[in-house]
CSV table of C-alpha atoms and ligand atoms in Angstrom, one decimal:
chain,number,residue,atom,x,y,z
A,256,MET,CA,-227.1,97.7,-30.0
A,257,SER,CA,-225.5,95.6,-27.3
A,258,TYR,CA,-222.5,93.5,-27.9
A,259,PHE,CA,-221.7,89.9,-26.5
A,260,GLU,CA,-218.1,89.8,-25.5
A,261,PRO,CA,-216.1,86.5,-25.6
A,262,ASP,CA,-216.4,84.0,-22.9
A,263,ALA,CA,-212.9,83.4,-21.2
A,264,GLU,CA,-213.2,79.7,-21.4
A,265,LEU,CA,-214.2,79.5,-25.0
A,266,LEU,CA,-211.7,81.9,-25.9
A,267,ALA,CA,-208.9,79.9,-24.1
A,268,ALA,CA,-210.0,76.8,-25.9
A,269,SER,CA,-210.1,78.4,-29.3
A,270,ASP,CA,-206.6,79.8,-28.7
A,271,ALA,CA,-205.4,76.3,-27.9
A,272,ALA,CA,-207.0,74.9,-31.1
A,273,LEU,CA,-205.2,77.7,-33.1
A,274,ALA,CA,-201.9,76.8,-31.4
A,275,SER,CA,-202.3,73.2,-32.2
A,276,ILE,CA,-202.4,73.8,-36.0
A,277,ASN,CA,-199.7,71.7,-37.6
A,278,VAL,CA,-198.1,73.7,-40.5
A,279,GLY,CA,-195.5,70.9,-41.0
A,280,ARG,CA,-197.5,69.6,-44.0
A,281,LEU,CA,-197.1,72.8,-46.0
A,282,LEU,CA,-194.2,73.5,-48.2
A,283,PRO,CA,-191.8,76.0,-46.7
A,284,ALA,CA,-191.8,79.7,-48.0
A,285,ALA,CA,-189.4,82.6,-47.7
A,286,THR,CA,-191.9,84.9,-46.2
A,287,THR,CA,-195.2,84.7,-44.1
A,288,PHE,CA,-198.4,86.5,-44.0
A,289,ASP,CA,-200.8,87.1,-41.0
A,290,VAL,CA,-204.3,85.8,-40.5
A,291,HIS,CA,-206.6,88.0,-38.3
A,292,ASP,CA,-209.8,87.5,-36.2
A,293,PRO,CA,-212.3,89.7,-37.8
A,294,ALA,CA,-214.0,90.2,-34.5
A,295,THR,CA,-211.0,91.8,-32.9
A,296,GLU,CA,-208.7,92.6,-35.9
A,297,GLN,CA,-206.0,90.8,-33.9
A,298,VAL,CA,-203.4,88.6,-35.6
A,299,ILE,CA,-204.2,85.0,-34.7
A,300,ALA,CA,-201.7,83.0,-36.8
A,301,SER,CA,-198.9,83.4,-39.4
A,302,LEU,CA,-198.6,81.1,-42.4
A,303,PRO,CA,-196.1,80.5,-45.3
A,304,ASP,CA,-196.7,83.0,-48.2
A,305,HIS,CA,-196.1,80.7,-51.1
A,306,THR,CA,-194.8,82.0,-54.4
A,307,PRO,CA,-195.9,80.8,-57.9
A,308,ALA,CA,-192.7,78.7,-57.9
A,309,ASP,CA,-193.8,76.9,-54.8
A,310,ALA,CA,-197.1,76.2,-56.4
A,311,LEU,CA,-195.3,74.6,-59.3
A,312,ILE,CA,-193.2,72.3,-56.7
A,313,ALA,CA,-196.6,71.4,-55.1
A,314,LEU,CA,-198.1,70.4,-58.6
A,315,THR,CA,-195.0,68.2,-59.3
A,316,LYS,CA,-195.4,66.4,-56.0
A,317,ALA,CA,-199.3,66.1,-56.6
A,318,ASP,CA,-198.9,65.0,-60.1
A,319,ALA,CA,-196.5,62.1,-59.0
A,320,ALA,CA,-198.8,61.0,-56.2
A,321,GLY,CA,-201.9,61.3,-58.5
A,322,LYS,CA,-200.5,58.8,-61.0
A,323,GLU,CA,-200.6,56.2,-58.3
A,324,TRP,CA,-203.9,57.2,-56.8
A,325,ALA,CA,-205.6,57.0,-60.2
A,326,LYS,CA,-204.8,53.3,-60.3
A,327,THR,CA,-206.3,52.6,-57.0
A,328,SER,CA,-209.7,50.8,-56.8
A,329,PRO,CA,-213.1,52.6,-56.0
A,330,ARG,CA,-213.3,50.6,-52.9
A,331,LYS,CA,-209.8,51.9,-51.6
A,332,ARG,CA,-210.7,55.5,-52.5
A,333,SER,CA,-214.0,55.1,-50.7
A,334,ASP,CA,-212.4,53.6,-47.7
A,335,VAL,CA,-209.8,56.4,-47.4
A,336,LEU,CA,-212.7,59.0,-47.6
A,337,HIS,CA,-214.7,57.2,-44.9
A,338,ALA,CA,-211.5,57.3,-42.7
A,339,VAL,CA,-211.2,61.1,-43.4
A,340,TYR,CA,-214.9,61.6,-42.5
A,341,ALA,CA,-214.3,59.8,-39.1
A,342,LYS,CA,-211.1,61.9,-38.5
A,343,LEU,CA,-212.8,65.2,-39.2
A,344,ILE,CA,-215.8,64.2,-36.8
A,345,GLU,CA,-213.3,63.2,-34.1
A,346,ASN,CA,-211.7,66.7,-34.4
A,347,LYS,CA,-214.8,68.7,-34.7
A,348,ASP,CA,-214.1,70.9,-31.7
A,349,THR,CA,-210.7,72.1,-33.0
A,350,LEU,CA,-212.2,72.6,-36.5
A,351,ALA,CA,-215.2,74.4,-35.3
A,352,TYR,CA,-213.1,76.7,-33.0
A,353,VAL,CA,-210.7,77.6,-35.9
A,354,ILE,CA,-213.4,78.3,-38.5
A,355,SER,CA,-215.3,80.6,-36.1
A,356,ARG,CA,-211.9,82.4,-35.1
A,357,GLU,CA,-210.7,83.0,-38.6
A,358,MET,CA,-214.1,83.7,-40.2
A,359,GLY,CA,-216.1,85.1,-37.4
A,360,LYS,CA,-219.2,83.0,-37.6
A,361,PRO,CA,-220.9,82.1,-34.3
A,362,LEU,CA,-219.6,78.9,-32.8
A,363,ALA,CA,-222.9,77.0,-33.5
A,364,GLU,CA,-222.5,77.9,-37.1
A,365,GLY,CA,-218.9,76.7,-36.9
A,366,TYR,CA,-219.9,73.3,-35.7
A,367,ALA,CA,-222.7,73.2,-38.3
A,368,GLU,CA,-219.9,73.9,-41.0
A,369,VAL,CA,-217.8,71.1,-39.6
A,370,GLN,CA,-220.7,68.5,-40.0
A,371,TYR,CA,-221.7,70.0,-43.4
A,372,SER,CA,-218.1,69.6,-44.7
A,373,ALA,CA,-217.6,66.2,-43.2
A,374,ASP,CA,-220.9,65.0,-44.8
A,375,TYR,CA,-219.5,66.0,-48.3
A,376,VAL,CA,-216.5,63.7,-47.6
A,377,ARG,CA,-218.8,60.8,-46.6
A,378,TRP,CA,-221.1,61.5,-49.6
A,379,PHE,CA,-218.2,61.2,-52.0
A,380,ALA,CA,-216.9,58.2,-50.2
A,381,GLU,CA,-220.2,56.6,-51.2
A,382,GLU,CA,-220.3,58.0,-54.6
A,383,ALA,CA,-216.7,56.7,-55.3
A,384,LEU,CA,-218.3,53.3,-55.6
A,385,ARG,CA,-221.1,54.4,-58.0
A,386,ALA,CA,-219.2,55.9,-61.0
A,387,GLN,CA,-221.1,54.0,-63.6
A,388,GLY,CA,-220.1,53.0,-67.0
A,389,LEU,CA,-222.1,51.7,-69.9
A,390,TYR,CA,-222.2,48.7,-72.3
A,391,ARG,CA,-224.1,49.3,-75.4
A,392,ASP,CA,-224.6,47.7,-78.8
A,393,SER,CA,-224.2,49.9,-82.0
A,394,PRO,CA,-227.6,50.2,-83.8
A,395,ALA,CA,-226.5,47.9,-86.6
A,396,GLY,CA,-225.3,45.2,-84.0
A,397,ASP,CA,-221.9,45.0,-85.4
A,398,ALA,CA,-219.9,46.7,-82.7
A,399,THR,CA,-219.9,46.9,-78.9
A,400,ILE,CA,-219.7,50.4,-77.3
A,401,LEU,CA,-218.1,50.6,-73.8
A,402,VAL,CA,-218.3,53.9,-72.0
A,403,ARG,CA,-216.3,54.5,-68.9
A,404,ARG,CA,-215.3,57.5,-66.7
A,405,SER,CA,-211.7,58.2,-65.9
A,406,PRO,CA,-210.1,60.7,-63.5
A,407,VAL,CA,-209.8,64.0,-65.3
A,408,GLY,CA,-206.2,64.7,-63.9
A,409,ASN,CA,-204.7,67.1,-61.6
A,410,ALA,CA,-207.1,69.5,-60.3
A,411,VAL,CA,-206.5,73.2,-59.0
A,412,LEU,CA,-209.1,74.0,-56.3
A,413,ILE,CA,-209.7,77.6,-55.2
A,414,ALA,CA,-211.9,78.0,-52.3
A,415,PRO,CA,-213.5,81.2,-50.8
A,416,TRP,CA,-213.5,82.7,-47.2
A,417,ASN,CA,-217.0,82.2,-46.3
A,418,PHE,CA,-217.1,78.6,-45.6
A,419,PRO,CA,-213.4,77.9,-45.2
A,420,MET,CA,-213.9,74.2,-44.6
A,421,ALA,CA,-217.1,73.2,-46.5
A,422,MET,CA,-216.0,74.8,-49.8
A,423,ALA,CA,-212.6,73.0,-49.5
A,424,THR,CA,-214.0,69.6,-48.9
A,425,ARG,CA,-216.8,70.0,-51.4
A,426,LYS,CA,-214.0,70.2,-54.0
A,427,ILE,CA,-211.3,67.9,-52.5
A,428,ALA,CA,-213.7,65.0,-51.7
A,429,PRO,CA,-215.0,64.4,-55.3
A,430,ALA,CA,-211.4,65.0,-56.7
A,431,LEU,CA,-210.2,62.2,-54.6
A,432,ALA,CA,-213.2,60.0,-55.2
A,433,ALA,CA,-212.7,60.2,-58.8
A,434,GLY,CA,-209.0,59.4,-58.6
A,435,CYS,CA,-207.5,62.9,-59.0
A,436,ALA,CA,-204.7,64.7,-57.2
A,437,CYS,CA,-205.2,68.4,-56.3
A,438,VAL,CA,-203.6,71.6,-55.3
A,439,VAL,CA,-205.8,73.5,-53.2
A,440,LYS,CA,-205.7,77.3,-52.4
A,441,PRO,CA,-207.7,78.5,-49.5
A,442,ALA,CA,-208.6,82.2,-49.3
A,443,ASN,CA,-205.8,84.1,-47.5
A,444,LEU,CA,-208.3,85.6,-45.2
A,445,THR,CA,-209.3,82.2,-43.8
A,446,PRO,CA,-206.5,79.6,-44.6
A,447,LEU,CA,-206.3,77.9,-41.3
A,448,THR,CA,-209.0,75.4,-41.4
A,449,THR,CA,-207.7,74.0,-44.7
A,450,VAL,CA,-204.3,73.5,-43.1
A,451,ILE,CA,-205.9,71.3,-40.4
A,452,VAL,CA,-208.0,69.4,-42.9
A,453,LEU,CA,-204.8,68.6,-44.9
A,454,ASP,CA,-203.2,67.3,-41.7
A,455,LEU,CA,-206.3,65.1,-40.7
A,456,MET,CA,-206.6,63.8,-44.3
A,457,ILE,CA,-203.0,62.6,-44.2
A,458,GLN,CA,-203.5,61.2,-40.8
A,459,ALA,CA,-206.5,59.2,-42.0
A,460,GLY,CA,-204.4,57.6,-44.9
A,461,VAL,CA,-204.6,60.1,-47.8
A,462,PRO,CA,-201.2,59.7,-49.6
A,463,GLU,CA,-198.8,62.3,-48.3
A,464,ASP,CA,-198.3,64.3,-51.5
A,465,LEU,CA,-201.7,63.7,-53.1
A,466,VAL,CA,-203.3,67.0,-51.7
A,467,GLN,CA,-201.2,69.9,-51.7
A,468,VAL,CA,-202.2,73.2,-49.9
A,469,ILE,CA,-200.7,76.5,-51.0
A,470,THR,CA,-201.2,79.4,-48.6
A,471,THR,CA,-200.6,82.5,-50.5
A,472,THR,CA,-201.4,86.3,-50.9
A,473,ASP,CA,-200.6,86.1,-54.6
A,474,ALA,CA,-203.8,84.6,-56.0
A,475,PRO,CA,-203.3,85.9,-59.5
A,476,GLY,CA,-199.7,84.5,-59.7
A,477,PHE,CA,-200.9,81.1,-58.3
A,478,SER,CA,-203.6,80.6,-60.9
A,479,SER,CA,-201.8,82.0,-63.9
A,480,THR,CA,-198.8,79.9,-63.2
A,481,LEU,CA,-200.7,76.7,-62.6
A,482,LEU,CA,-203.2,77.2,-65.5
A,483,ALA,CA,-200.4,77.8,-67.9
A,484,ASP,CA,-199.0,74.2,-66.9
A,485,GLN,CA,-200.2,71.3,-69.1
A,486,ARG,CA,-200.3,69.1,-66.2
A,487,VAL,CA,-203.3,70.9,-64.8
A,488,ARG,CA,-206.6,69.4,-66.2
A,489,LYS,CA,-209.2,70.8,-63.9
A,490,ILE,CA,-209.9,74.0,-62.2
A,491,SER,CA,-212.9,74.6,-59.6
A,492,PHE,CA,-213.3,78.0,-58.3
A,493,THR,CA,-215.8,79.6,-55.8
A,494,GLY,CA,-215.8,83.3,-55.8
A,495,SER,CA,-216.7,86.5,-57.7
A,496,THR,CA,-218.0,86.5,-61.4
A,497,PRO,CA,-215.0,88.9,-62.6
A,498,VAL,CA,-212.3,86.5,-61.2
A,499,GLY,CA,-214.2,83.4,-62.5
A,500,SER,CA,-214.4,84.9,-66.0
A,501,THR,CA,-210.6,85.6,-65.8
A,502,LEU,CA,-209.9,82.1,-64.6
A,503,MET,CA,-211.9,80.7,-67.5
A,504,GLY,CA,-209.9,82.9,-69.8
A,505,LEU,CA,-206.7,81.2,-68.5
A,506,ALA,CA,-208.2,77.9,-68.5
A,507,ALA,CA,-209.1,78.1,-72.1
A,508,LYS,CA,-205.5,78.1,-73.3
A,509,ASN,CA,-204.9,74.5,-72.4
A,510,ILE,CA,-208.7,73.5,-72.6
A,511,VAL,CA,-209.0,72.8,-68.9
A,512,LYS,CA,-212.1,71.6,-67.6
A,513,SER,CA,-213.7,74.3,-65.4
A,514,SER,CA,-216.3,74.5,-62.6
A,515,MET,CA,-217.2,77.9,-61.5
A,516,GLU,CA,-219.5,78.7,-58.6
A,517,LEU,CA,-219.8,82.5,-59.0
A,518,GLY,CA,-221.6,85.6,-57.8
A,519,GLY,CA,-225.5,85.8,-57.1
A,520,ASN,CA,-228.2,88.2,-56.7
A,521,ALA,CA,-231.0,85.8,-55.2
A,522,PRO,CA,-234.6,87.0,-55.5
A,523,LEU,CA,-236.9,85.9,-52.7
A,524,LEU,CA,-240.6,85.9,-53.6
A,525,VAL,CA,-243.4,86.0,-51.0
A,526,PHE,CA,-246.9,85.5,-52.4
A,527,ASP,CA,-250.0,86.6,-50.6
A,528,ASP,CA,-251.1,82.8,-50.2
A,529,ALA,CA,-247.8,82.1,-48.3
A,530,ASP,CA,-247.9,80.7,-44.8
A,531,LEU,CA,-246.6,83.8,-43.0
A,532,GLU,CA,-244.7,82.0,-40.2
A,533,ARG,CA,-242.9,79.7,-42.7
A,534,ALA,CA,-242.1,82.5,-45.0
A,535,VAL,CA,-240.5,84.7,-42.2
A,536,GLU,CA,-238.6,81.7,-40.8
A,537,GLY,CA,-237.3,80.8,-44.4
A,538,ALA,CA,-236.5,84.3,-45.3
A,539,ILE,CA,-234.5,84.8,-42.2
A,540,LEU,CA,-232.5,81.6,-43.0
A,541,ALA,CA,-232.0,82.7,-46.6
A,542,LYS,CA,-230.9,86.0,-45.6
A,543,MET,CA,-228.9,85.5,-42.4
A,544,ARG,CA,-227.2,82.2,-42.5
A,545,ASN,CA,-223.4,82.9,-42.2
A,546,GLY,CA,-224.2,86.5,-41.5
A,547,GLY,CA,-225.7,87.1,-44.8
A,548,GLN,CA,-222.3,86.0,-46.4
A,549,THR,CA,-223.3,83.3,-48.7
A,550,CYS,CA,-223.5,83.5,-52.6
A,551,VAL,CA,-227.1,82.1,-52.3
A,552,ALA,CA,-228.3,84.6,-49.6
A,553,ALA,CA,-231.5,86.4,-50.5
A,554,ASN,CA,-230.3,89.6,-52.0
A,555,ARG,CA,-233.8,91.0,-53.2
A,556,MET,CA,-236.8,90.5,-51.2
A,557,PHE,CA,-240.1,90.7,-53.3
A,558,ILE,CA,-243.2,90.6,-51.0
A,559,GLN,CA,-246.7,90.6,-52.5
A,560,SER,CA,-248.9,93.7,-51.5
A,561,GLY,CA,-251.6,91.7,-49.5
A,562,ILE,CA,-249.1,90.1,-47.1
A,563,ALA,CA,-246.4,92.7,-47.1
A,564,ASP,CA,-247.2,94.7,-44.1
A,565,ALA,CA,-247.5,91.6,-41.8
A,566,PHE,CA,-244.3,90.1,-43.3
A,567,VAL,CA,-242.2,93.1,-42.8
A,568,GLU,CA,-243.4,93.6,-39.2
A,569,LYS,CA,-242.5,90.0,-38.4
A,570,PHE,CA,-239.3,89.8,-40.4
A,571,THR,CA,-238.0,93.1,-39.1
A,572,ALA,CA,-238.6,91.9,-35.4
A,573,ALA,CA,-236.8,88.7,-36.1
A,574,MET,CA,-233.9,90.6,-37.7
A,575,ALA,CA,-233.5,93.0,-34.8
A,576,ALA,CA,-233.6,90.1,-32.3
A,577,HIS,CA,-230.1,89.0,-33.5
A,578,LYS,CA,-227.3,89.2,-31.1
A,579,LEU,CA,-224.3,90.9,-32.4
A,580,GLY,CA,-221.1,89.6,-30.8
A,581,ASN,CA,-217.9,87.6,-30.7
A,582,ALA,CA,-218.1,84.0,-32.0
A,583,MET,CA,-216.6,82.8,-28.8
A,584,ASN,CA,-219.9,83.6,-26.8
A,585,LYS,CA,-222.6,81.1,-27.0
A,586,GLU,CA,-225.3,83.9,-27.0
A,587,THR,CA,-223.9,85.4,-30.3
A,588,THR,CA,-226.1,84.8,-33.4
A,589,LEU,CA,-224.4,87.4,-35.7
A,590,GLY,CA,-220.7,87.6,-35.9
A,591,PRO,CA,-218.5,90.2,-37.7
A,592,VAL,CA,-218.4,90.6,-41.6
A,593,ILE,CA,-215.1,89.6,-43.0
A,594,ASP,CA,-213.1,92.9,-43.3
A,595,ASP,CA,-213.3,96.6,-43.3
A,596,ARG,CA,-214.1,96.7,-47.1
A,597,ALA,CA,-217.2,94.7,-46.4
A,598,VAL,CA,-218.2,97.2,-43.7
A,599,LYS,CA,-217.7,100.1,-46.0
A,600,ARG,CA,-219.6,98.4,-48.9
A,601,LEU,CA,-222.5,97.8,-46.7
A,602,GLN,CA,-222.6,101.3,-45.3
A,603,HIS,CA,-222.7,102.6,-48.9
A,604,LEU,CA,-225.4,100.4,-50.0
A,605,VAL,CA,-227.6,101.4,-47.0
A,606,ASP,CA,-226.9,105.1,-47.3
A,607,ASP,CA,-227.5,105.1,-51.1
A,608,ALA,CA,-230.7,103.2,-50.7
A,609,VAL,CA,-232.0,105.7,-48.0
A,610,ALA,CA,-231.0,108.6,-50.1
A,611,LYS,CA,-232.9,107.2,-53.1
A,612,GLY,CA,-236.1,106.7,-51.0
A,613,ALA,CA,-235.9,103.4,-49.1
A,614,THR,CA,-237.2,103.2,-45.5
A,615,LEU,CA,-234.7,102.2,-42.9
A,616,LEU,CA,-236.6,99.9,-40.4
A,617,THR,CA,-233.8,98.6,-38.1
A,618,GLY,CA,-230.0,98.7,-37.9
A,619,GLY,CA,-228.3,100.6,-40.7
A,620,LYS,CA,-224.8,101.2,-39.4
A,621,SER,CA,-221.5,99.7,-38.0
A,622,PRO,CA,-221.4,99.9,-34.2
A,623,ASP,CA,-218.4,102.0,-32.8
A,624,ARG,CA,-216.2,99.4,-31.6
A,625,PRO,CA,-213.2,97.3,-32.9
A,626,GLY,CA,-213.9,94.4,-35.3
A,627,HIS,CA,-215.7,94.5,-38.6
A,628,PHE,CA,-219.3,94.5,-37.4
A,629,PHE,CA,-222.6,95.7,-39.1
A,630,GLU,CA,-225.9,95.7,-37.5
A,631,PRO,CA,-228.6,93.5,-38.9
A,632,THR,CA,-230.5,95.9,-41.1
A,633,VAL,CA,-233.8,96.0,-42.9
A,634,LEU,CA,-234.7,98.4,-45.8
A,635,ASP,CA,-238.3,98.6,-47.1
A,636,ASN,CA,-239.5,100.0,-50.3
A,637,VAL,CA,-236.2,99.8,-51.9
A,638,PRO,CA,-236.3,101.5,-55.3
A,639,ALA,CA,-235.1,99.7,-58.3
A,640,ASN,CA,-232.4,102.4,-59.0
A,641,ALA,CA,-230.7,101.9,-55.6
A,642,ASP,CA,-227.3,100.3,-55.8
A,643,ILE,CA,-228.4,97.4,-53.4
A,644,ALA,CA,-231.0,96.2,-55.9
A,645,THR,CA,-228.0,95.2,-58.3
A,646,THR,CA,-225.1,94.6,-56.0
A,647,GLU,CA,-224.3,91.4,-54.1
A,648,ILE,CA,-224.9,92.4,-50.6
A,649,PHE,CA,-222.9,89.7,-48.8
A,650,GLY,CA,-223.8,90.8,-45.2
A,651,PRO,CA,-226.7,91.2,-42.8
A,652,VAL,CA,-228.7,93.7,-44.7
A,653,ALA,CA,-232.2,93.0,-46.2
A,654,ALA,CA,-233.6,94.8,-49.1
A,655,ILE,CA,-237.3,94.6,-49.4
A,656,SER,CA,-239.6,95.9,-52.1
A,657,ARG,CA,-243.3,95.0,-52.9
A,658,PHE,CA,-245.1,93.7,-56.1
A,659,ASP,CA,-248.7,93.1,-57.3
A,660,THR,CA,-248.7,90.4,-59.9
A,661,GLN,CA,-246.7,87.2,-60.6
A,662,GLU,CA,-245.7,88.4,-64.0
A,663,GLU,CA,-244.4,91.5,-62.7
A,664,VAL,CA,-242.3,89.8,-60.0
A,665,ILE,CA,-240.9,87.1,-62.3
A,666,ALA,CA,-239.7,89.8,-64.8
A,667,LYS,CA,-238.1,91.8,-61.8
A,668,ALA,CA,-236.5,88.5,-60.5
A,669,ASN,CA,-235.0,87.6,-63.8
A,670,ASP,CA,-233.8,91.1,-64.5
A,671,THR,CA,-230.1,90.4,-63.5
A,672,GLU,CA,-227.0,88.9,-65.2
A,673,PHE,CA,-226.8,86.5,-62.3
A,674,GLY,CA,-228.8,83.1,-62.0
A,675,LEU,CA,-227.6,81.2,-58.8
A,676,ALA,CA,-230.5,80.9,-56.6
A,677,ALA,CA,-234.1,81.9,-55.9
A,678,PHE,CA,-236.6,81.4,-53.2
A,679,VAL,CA,-240.3,81.1,-53.5
A,680,PHE,CA,-242.9,81.1,-50.7
A,681,THR,CA,-246.5,80.1,-51.6
A,682,GLN,CA,-248.9,77.4,-50.6
A,683,ASP,CA,-250.3,77.0,-54.1
A,684,LEU,CA,-248.6,74.1,-55.7
A,685,ASP,CA,-249.2,75.1,-59.2
A,686,ARG,CA,-247.7,78.6,-58.5
A,687,ALA,CA,-244.7,77.1,-56.8
A,688,ILE,CA,-244.0,74.9,-59.8
A,689,ASN,CA,-244.9,77.6,-62.5
A,690,VAL,CA,-242.7,80.3,-60.7
A,691,ALA,CA,-239.8,77.9,-60.0
A,692,GLU,CA,-239.7,77.0,-63.8
A,693,ALA,CA,-239.8,80.7,-64.8
A,694,LEU,CA,-237.0,81.7,-62.6
A,695,GLU,CA,-233.7,81.8,-64.5
A,696,THR,CA,-231.6,80.3,-61.7
A,697,GLY,CA,-229.7,77.0,-61.1
A,698,MET,CA,-231.5,76.4,-57.7
A,699,VAL,CA,-234.9,77.3,-56.3
A,700,GLY,CA,-235.9,76.9,-52.7
A,701,ILE,CA,-239.7,76.3,-52.5
A,702,ASN,CA,-240.9,77.2,-49.0
A,703,ASN,CA,-237.4,76.5,-48.0
A,704,GLY,CA,-234.7,79.1,-47.1
A,705,LEU,CA,-231.8,76.5,-47.3
A,706,LEU,CA,-230.6,75.3,-50.6
A,707,SER,CA,-227.4,73.8,-49.3
A,708,ASN,CA,-227.5,69.9,-49.3
A,709,ILE,CA,-224.7,67.5,-50.0
A,710,ALA,CA,-227.1,65.3,-52.2
A,711,ALA,CA,-228.0,68.4,-54.4
A,712,PRO,CA,-226.2,69.7,-57.5
A,713,PHE,CA,-225.3,73.2,-56.2
A,714,GLY,CA,-224.5,75.7,-59.0
A,715,GLY,CA,-225.7,78.4,-61.1
A,716,VAL,CA,-226.7,79.5,-64.6
A,717,LYS,CA,-226.0,82.8,-66.6
A,718,ALA,CA,-223.1,84.8,-64.9
A,719,SER,CA,-223.3,82.8,-61.7
A,720,GLY,CA,-221.3,80.0,-63.3
A,721,THR,CA,-221.1,76.6,-64.8
A,722,GLY,CA,-220.7,73.1,-63.3
A,723,ARG,CA,-222.2,71.7,-60.3
A,724,GLU,CA,-220.9,70.6,-56.7
A,725,GLY,CA,-222.4,68.0,-54.6
A,726,GLY,CA,-224.8,65.4,-55.6
A,727,ALA,CA,-223.9,62.7,-58.1
A,728,GLU,CA,-223.1,65.6,-60.5
A,729,GLY,CA,-220.3,66.8,-58.3
A,730,LEU,CA,-218.3,63.6,-59.3
A,731,ASP,CA,-218.7,64.2,-63.0
A,732,GLU,CA,-216.8,67.4,-62.8
A,733,TYR,CA,-213.7,65.5,-61.8
A,734,GLN,CA,-214.2,62.7,-64.5
A,735,GLU,CA,-213.7,62.4,-68.3
A,736,ILE,CA,-216.0,60.2,-70.2
A,737,ARG,CA,-214.2,57.9,-72.6
A,738,TYR,CA,-215.5,55.2,-74.8
A,739,PHE,CA,-214.2,52.0,-76.4
A,740,THR,CA,-215.7,50.3,-79.4
A,741,MET,CA,-215.1,46.8,-80.3
A,742,LYS,CA,-216.0,45.3,-83.8
A,743,ARG,CA,-218.1,42.2,-83.5
A,744,ARG,CA,-218.2,39.1,-85.6
A,745,GLU,CA,-219.7,35.7,-85.3
A,746,THR,CA,-217.5,33.0,-83.7
A,747,HIS,CA,-218.3,29.3,-83.8
B,808,SIN,C1,-221.6,79.8,-50.9
B,808,SIN,O1,-220.9,79.3,-51.8
B,808,SIN,O2,-221.7,81.0,-50.6
B,808,SIN,C2,-222.7,79.0,-50.3
B,808,SIN,C3,-222.2,77.7,-50.0
B,808,SIN,C4,-223.3,76.7,-49.4
B,808,SIN,O3,-224.3,77.1,-48.9
B,808,SIN,O4,-223.1,75.6,-49.6
């Protein structure tokens, strides 16, 4: 398959963006670690490698700033977040270049992520004003009940590498809107964008110590140290289920409020009565956004027998039409996967499925060149015993199997410990609702391959996590409900 080399002008502009990163907002550290471009494997920056002791210094600073921030008015917090939104948009070129260089996604997706991330900040600037309380009479009428929401306290926010900016702002913005301070740990594979966001937030008026960013290769040391400290009252994590489970165990010691956005194994169901064009378009989006590296990506595609041949033909053509290349080429529609481990995992999943009887329709391997690339791949007739049927793929590989009845496909779709997302394509309104309700997931896309929306409560059930991000619910995660009661008596 051909490869789209970087464009010299875009490469130079992105190099300039990387060179402009202000690391002066970070705490100093004794050592550094390197950040790589996954398309070339070249080092693009080095950052302080903070220790758990540094994380405690950060917490002390955040804690002091947070005590003042918690006293600010909702209007003040809203105004600061609106200013942050404007600052992020003003710097969208720098942010998009750096997202695409450190994570590898095509530049157009880098820009889309900047807008998506900034929109979370604007959304929570608006939600900051709407944190509602309640005034209620006791049933006997002898007491008044006042219910209010208070900031939960210092938040530890751990973001993943796949959306280096959006997953950070989806956590930081509601924390600030609610009146909390935070210590943020970006993934060590993609920490650069968060460093820029921190700088821009402070430029926009966020108090200097309120948001702390810890860049570190010692993720376990970071979380175990902070979660052992009673000043931490909240943890929000996006990542794998095993790590989420460990963090919940650590959080249990001090009864720390937890939001966990964990692994997925999303089924995508296409019924015979679906609109073929819409189903293919939606399936491509559900599978290939971010190169398949999202926790909501369509992991198991179940296509009903009557539409299957037509769907598979069109879907395979659309997959094969992707242009593999460097993010700094505007033609590129599919960048690298994040690292060599991901390439090896994808190769194993494809080889294992084929060995167990799946049909390889396109792609199937990593091209022989530098960088962590994997071809857009379609496997048909994937057997239930293939590893790919139970593993989160996290890459540009589609695993298709066929089904006959609604009952059969619902049972297959729910036959997983995960419950993050599902997609249903049908033109029958009754079927759409009946199937969506039967699927054991936190989110269902109906004739829609895109679940991500700032106004929606993003999150899963079962082993896919607990808590919600975005929507009005995203603010609840950073608040405690308290109530006051006042005894009433007659006055004259
Ligand atoms: C993810 O967490 O992988 C997906 C995030 C999103 O689509 O908002």
